[in-house]
């Protein structure tokens, strides 16, 4: 799947302008937070500026800050959609930590779980995927679900988002049903 298609899918999941009172990210548009837009534009932005964000700028932010800079584009193609979506949802470093944790748990390490995509993490990701195939993706989904559970355990106000978060993570599970 190419990056444009992955961004299309993220835009569908993220939707338009939202300013939910329990959302710790504050106002978002296309999933882009006020803080992210401020960093991208290198100026402090208002909620109204977030609301006025155009989709092309959102696409640029996603491709640059959540795909290319964290080097998700250098990883095995089958795990890129999951990690890219995780980077958008949790930040790029957390997404790479999911990968490093799964590789370590599967015996493809030891990797330092620092959220940085270096040559060792990249090589172990390829080796782990070659050995585990779709089971690696299932393990990544499980890591993300446990992360969501920890968020809610530490802040009960986030429980309002748990069902949607879990569905989003599970949407990456391979279909194991036999016809």
mmCIF file of C-alpha atoms in Angstrom:
data_model
loop_
_atom_site.group_PDB
_atom_site.id
_atom_site.type_symbol
_atom_site.label_atom_id
_atom_site.label_comp_id
_atom_site.label_asym_id
_atom_site.label_seq_id
_atom_site.Cartn_x
_atom_site.Cartn_y
_atom_site.Cartn_z
ATOM 1 C CA UNK A 1 0.000 0.000 0.000
ATOM 2 C CA UNK A 2 1.447 3.390 -0.924
ATOM 3 C CA UNK A 3 1.654 6.353 1.438
ATOM 4 C CA UNK A 4 -1.139 8.240 -0.340
ATOM 5 C CA UNK A 5 -3.546 5.344 0.257
ATOM 6 C CA UNK A 6 -2.452 5.070 3.891
ATOM 7 C CA UNK A 7 -3.065 8.797 4.357
ATOM 8 C CA UNK A 8 -6.502 8.444 2.722
ATOM 9 C CA UNK A 9 -7.376 5.744 5.282
ATOM 10 C CA UNK A 10 -6.114 7.829 8.187
ATOM 11 C CA UNK A 11 -8.131 10.837 7.041
ATOM 12 C CA UNK A 12 -11.282 8.699 7.017
ATOM 13 C CA UNK A 13 -10.548 7.465 10.552
ATOM 14 C CA UNK A 14 -9.672 10.904 11.891
ATOM 15 C CA UNK A 15 -12.560 12.816 10.349
ATOM 16 C CA UNK A 16 -12.877 16.591 10.398
ATOM 17 C CA UNK A 17 -12.763 19.196 13.122
ATOM 18 C CA UNK A 18 -13.270 17.935 16.667
ATOM 19 C CA UNK A 19 -12.818 19.626 20.027
ATOM 20 C CA UNK A 20 -13.924 16.960 22.524
ATOM 21 C CA UNK A 21 -13.554 18.159 26.127
ATOM 22 C CA UNK A 22 -11.943 14.873 27.261
ATOM 23 C CA UNK A 23 -9.458 14.740 24.372
ATOM 24 C CA UNK A 24 -6.043 15.562 25.799
ATOM 25 C CA UNK A 25 -4.909 16.660 22.329
ATOM 26 C CA UNK A 26 -7.327 19.570 22.303
ATOM 27 C CA UNK A 27 -8.852 20.761 19.052
ATOM 28 C CA UNK A 28 -8.004 18.634 16.007
ATOM 29 C CA UNK A 29 -8.819 18.721 12.334
ATOM 30 C CA UNK A 30 -8.177 15.689 10.140
ATOM 31 C CA UNK A 31 -6.480 14.325 13.287
ATOM 32 C CA UNK A 32 -3.931 17.170 13.354
ATOM 33 C CA UNK A 33 -3.705 18.717 16.820
ATOM 34 C CA UNK A 34 -3.175 22.370 17.619
ATOM 35 C CA UNK A 35 0.316 21.543 18.951
ATOM 36 C CA UNK A 36 1.265 19.597 15.793
ATOM 37 C CA UNK A 37 0.019 22.353 13.496
ATOM 38 C CA UNK A 38 1.888 24.982 15.535
ATOM 39 C CA UNK A 39 5.091 22.977 15.273
ATOM 40 C CA UNK A 40 4.614 22.459 11.523
ATOM 41 C CA UNK A 41 3.837 26.140 10.788
ATOM 42 C CA UNK A 42 6.418 27.320 13.346
ATOM 43 C CA UNK A 43 3.901 29.736 14.904
ATOM 44 C CA UNK A 44 1.412 29.438 17.741
ATOM 45 C CA UNK A 45 -1.957 28.594 16.204
ATOM 46 C CA UNK A 46 -5.456 29.082 17.563
ATOM 47 C CA UNK A 47 -8.340 26.636 17.605
ATOM 48 C CA UNK A 48 -9.821 28.631 14.717
ATOM 49 C CA UNK A 49 -6.659 28.066 12.694
ATOM 50 C CA UNK A 50 -6.936 24.339 13.380
ATOM 51 C CA UNK A 51 -10.542 24.452 12.234
ATOM 52 C CA UNK A 52 -9.449 26.177 8.994
ATOM 53 C CA UNK A 53 -6.712 23.613 8.248
ATOM 54 C CA UNK A 54 -6.861 22.400 4.658
ATOM 55 C CA UNK A 55 -6.584 18.711 3.813
ATOM 56 C CA UNK A 56 -3.443 19.152 1.678
ATOM 57 C CA UNK A 57 -1.535 20.610 4.624
ATOM 58 C CA UNK A 58 -2.767 17.744 6.791
ATOM 59 C CA UNK A 59 -1.552 15.269 4.153
ATOM 60 C CA UNK A 60 1.872 16.961 4.067
ATOM 61 C CA UNK A 61 2.151 16.819 7.859
ATOM 62 C CA UNK A 62 1.241 13.146 7.894
ATOM 63 C CA UNK A 63 3.687 12.143 5.184
ATOM 64 C CA UNK A 64 6.604 14.161 6.543
ATOM 65 C CA UNK A 65 6.219 13.947 10.332
ATOM 66 C CA UNK A 66 4.588 10.556 10.762
ATOM 67 C CA UNK A 67 5.967 8.537 7.846
ATOM 68 C CA UNK A 68 9.239 9.822 6.375
ATOM 69 C CA UNK A 69 11.017 11.463 9.348
ATOM 70 C CA UNK A 70 10.433 8.490 11.707
ATOM 71 C CA UNK A 71 11.567 6.218 8.833
ATOM 72 C CA UNK A 72 8.432 4.094 8.751
ATOM 73 C CA UNK A 73 8.890 4.206 4.978
ATOM 74 C CA UNK A 74 12.043 2.065 5.421
ATOM 75 C CA UNK A 75 10.229 -0.782 7.191
ATOM 76 C CA UNK A 76 8.688 -3.901 5.632
ATOM 77 C CA UNK A 77 5.621 -2.858 3.601
ATOM 78 C CA UNK A 78 3.185 -5.239 5.386
ATOM 79 C CA UNK A 79 3.714 -3.487 8.756
ATOM 80 C CA UNK A 80 3.874 0.086 7.456
ATOM 81 C CA UNK A 81 0.095 0.779 7.560
ATOM 82 C CA UNK A 82 -0.143 -0.326 11.212
ATOM 83 C CA UNK A 83 2.950 1.596 12.316
ATOM 84 C CA UNK A 84 1.975 4.704 10.354
ATOM 85 C CA UNK A 85 -1.496 4.697 11.921
ATOM 86 C CA UNK A 86 0.087 4.121 15.351
ATOM 87 C CA UNK A 87 2.450 7.051 14.762
ATOM 88 C CA UNK A 88 -0.520 9.289 13.966
ATOM 89 C CA UNK A 89 -2.451 8.081 17.010
ATOM 90 C CA UNK A 90 0.371 7.961 19.595
ATOM 91 C CA UNK A 91 3.357 9.728 18.088
ATOM 92 C CA UNK A 92 6.118 8.224 15.981
ATOM 93 C CA UNK A 93 8.351 7.209 18.892
ATOM 94 C CA UNK A 94 5.574 5.200 20.549
ATOM 95 C CA UNK A 95 4.834 3.470 17.225
ATOM 96 C CA UNK A 96 8.475 2.420 16.840
ATOM 97 C CA UNK A 97 8.492 1.254 20.481
ATOM 98 C CA UNK A 98 5.603 -1.093 19.644
ATOM 99 C CA UNK A 99 7.781 -2.570 16.909
ATOM 100 C CA UNK A 100 10.868 -2.836 19.118
ATOM 101 C CA UNK A 101 8.887 -4.492 21.921
ATOM 102 C CA UNK A 102 7.367 -7.061 19.559
ATOM 103 C CA UNK A 103 10.760 -7.843 18.009
ATOM 104 C CA UNK A 104 12.290 -8.312 21.461
ATOM 105 C CA UNK A 105 9.394 -10.478 22.652
ATOM 106 C CA UNK A 106 9.731 -12.654 19.533
ATOM 107 C CA UNK A 107 13.475 -13.101 20.096
ATOM 108 C CA UNK A 108 14.611 -10.611 17.451
ATOM 109 C CA UNK A 109 16.817 -8.400 19.562
ATOM 110 C CA UNK A 110 17.862 -7.315 21.947
ATOM 111 C CA UNK A 111 16.726 -3.949 20.720
ATOM 112 C CA UNK A 112 16.830 -0.824 22.843
ATOM 113 C CA UNK A 113 13.198 0.269 23.173
ATOM 114 C CA UNK A 114 13.851 3.939 22.475
ATOM 115 C CA UNK A 115 11.389 4.653 19.678
ATOM 116 C CA UNK A 116 14.151 5.436 17.194
ATOM 117 C CA UNK A 117 14.372 3.588 13.888
ATOM 118 C CA UNK A 118 17.999 2.662 13.469
ATOM 119 C CA UNK A 119 19.597 0.014 11.269
ATOM 120 C CA UNK A 120 19.324 -2.711 13.930
ATOM 121 C CA UNK A 121 15.601 -2.105 14.505
ATOM 122 C CA UNK A 122 15.019 -2.090 10.752
ATOM 123 C CA UNK A 123 16.952 -5.337 10.227
ATOM 124 C CA UNK A 124 15.177 -7.086 13.113
ATOM 125 C CA UNK A 125 11.787 -5.913 11.833
ATOM 126 C CA UNK A 126 12.486 -7.558 8.482
ATOM 127 C CA UNK A 127 13.745 -10.758 10.136
ATOM 128 C CA UNK A 128 10.810 -10.925 12.554
ATOM 129 C CA UNK A 129 8.252 -10.402 9.790
ATOM 130 C CA UNK A 130 9.913 -13.017 7.593
ATOM 131 C CA UNK A 131 9.677 -15.567 10.409
ATOM 132 C CA UNK A 132 6.289 -14.649 11.917
ATOM 133 C CA UNK A 133 4.371 -13.201 8.969
ATOM 134 C CA UNK A 134 0.854 -12.117 9.932
ATOM 135 C CA UNK A 135 1.463 -13.161 13.525
ATOM 136 C CA UNK A 136 3.813 -10.197 13.855
ATOM 137 C CA UNK A 137 0.976 -7.874 12.923
ATOM 138 C CA UNK A 138 -1.262 -9.585 15.483
ATOM 139 C CA UNK A 139 1.451 -9.073 18.125
ATOM 140 C CA UNK A 140 1.727 -5.389 17.190
ATOM 141 C CA UNK A 141 -2.040 -5.004 17.549
ATOM 142 C CA UNK A 142 -1.857 -6.662 20.984
ATOM 143 C CA UNK A 143 0.902 -4.236 22.092
ATOM 144 C CA UNK A 144 -1.248 -1.309 21.023
ATOM 145 C CA UNK A 145 -4.325 -2.664 22.820
ATOM 146 C CA UNK A 146 -2.301 -3.050 26.025
ATOM 147 C CA UNK A 147 -1.080 0.521 25.612
ATOM 148 C CA UNK A 148 -4.683 1.738 25.345
ATOM 149 C CA UNK A 149 -5.616 -0.236 28.464
ATOM 150 C CA UNK A 150 -2.761 1.457 30.342
ATOM 151 C CA UNK A 151 -3.979 4.888 29.222
ATOM 152 C CA UNK A 152 -7.464 4.202 30.598
ATOM 153 C CA UNK A 153 -6.084 2.650 33.800
ATOM 154 C CA UNK A 154 -4.061 5.804 34.431
ATOM 155 C CA UNK A 155 -6.787 8.259 33.405
ATOM 156 C CA UNK A 156 -10.394 7.071 33.639
ATOM 157 C CA UNK A 157 -11.613 10.082 31.615
ATOM 158 C CA UNK A 158 -10.060 8.434 28.550
ATOM 159 C CA UNK A 159 -12.423 5.453 28.825
ATOM 160 C CA UNK A 160 -14.806 7.411 26.576
ATOM 161 C CA UNK A 161 -12.419 6.657 23.691
ATOM 162 C CA UNK A 162 -11.474 3.040 24.490
ATOM 163 C CA UNK A 163 -14.040 1.240 22.320
ATOM 164 C CA UNK A 164 -13.097 3.268 19.242
ATOM 165 C CA UNK A 165 -9.370 2.932 19.947
ATOM 166 C CA UNK A 166 -9.604 -0.839 20.233
ATOM 167 C CA UNK A 167 -11.643 -1.090 17.034
ATOM 168 C CA UNK A 168 -9.047 1.021 15.251
ATOM 169 C CA UNK A 169 -6.202 -1.222 16.424
ATOM 170 C CA UNK A 170 -8.114 -4.399 15.560
ATOM 171 C CA UNK A 171 -8.845 -3.117 12.061
ATOM 172 C CA UNK A 172 -5.246 -4.104 11.216
ATOM 173 C CA UNK A 173 -5.643 -7.732 12.238
ATOM 174 C CA UNK A 174 -5.220 -10.175 9.367
ATOM 175 C CA UNK A 175 -8.313 -12.143 8.522
ATOM 176 C CA UNK A 176 -7.703 -15.661 9.812
ATOM 177 C CA UNK A 177 -11.184 -16.979 9.036
ATOM 178 C CA UNK A 178 -11.319 -19.948 6.702
ATOM 179 C CA UNK A 179 -13.922 -19.826 3.939
#
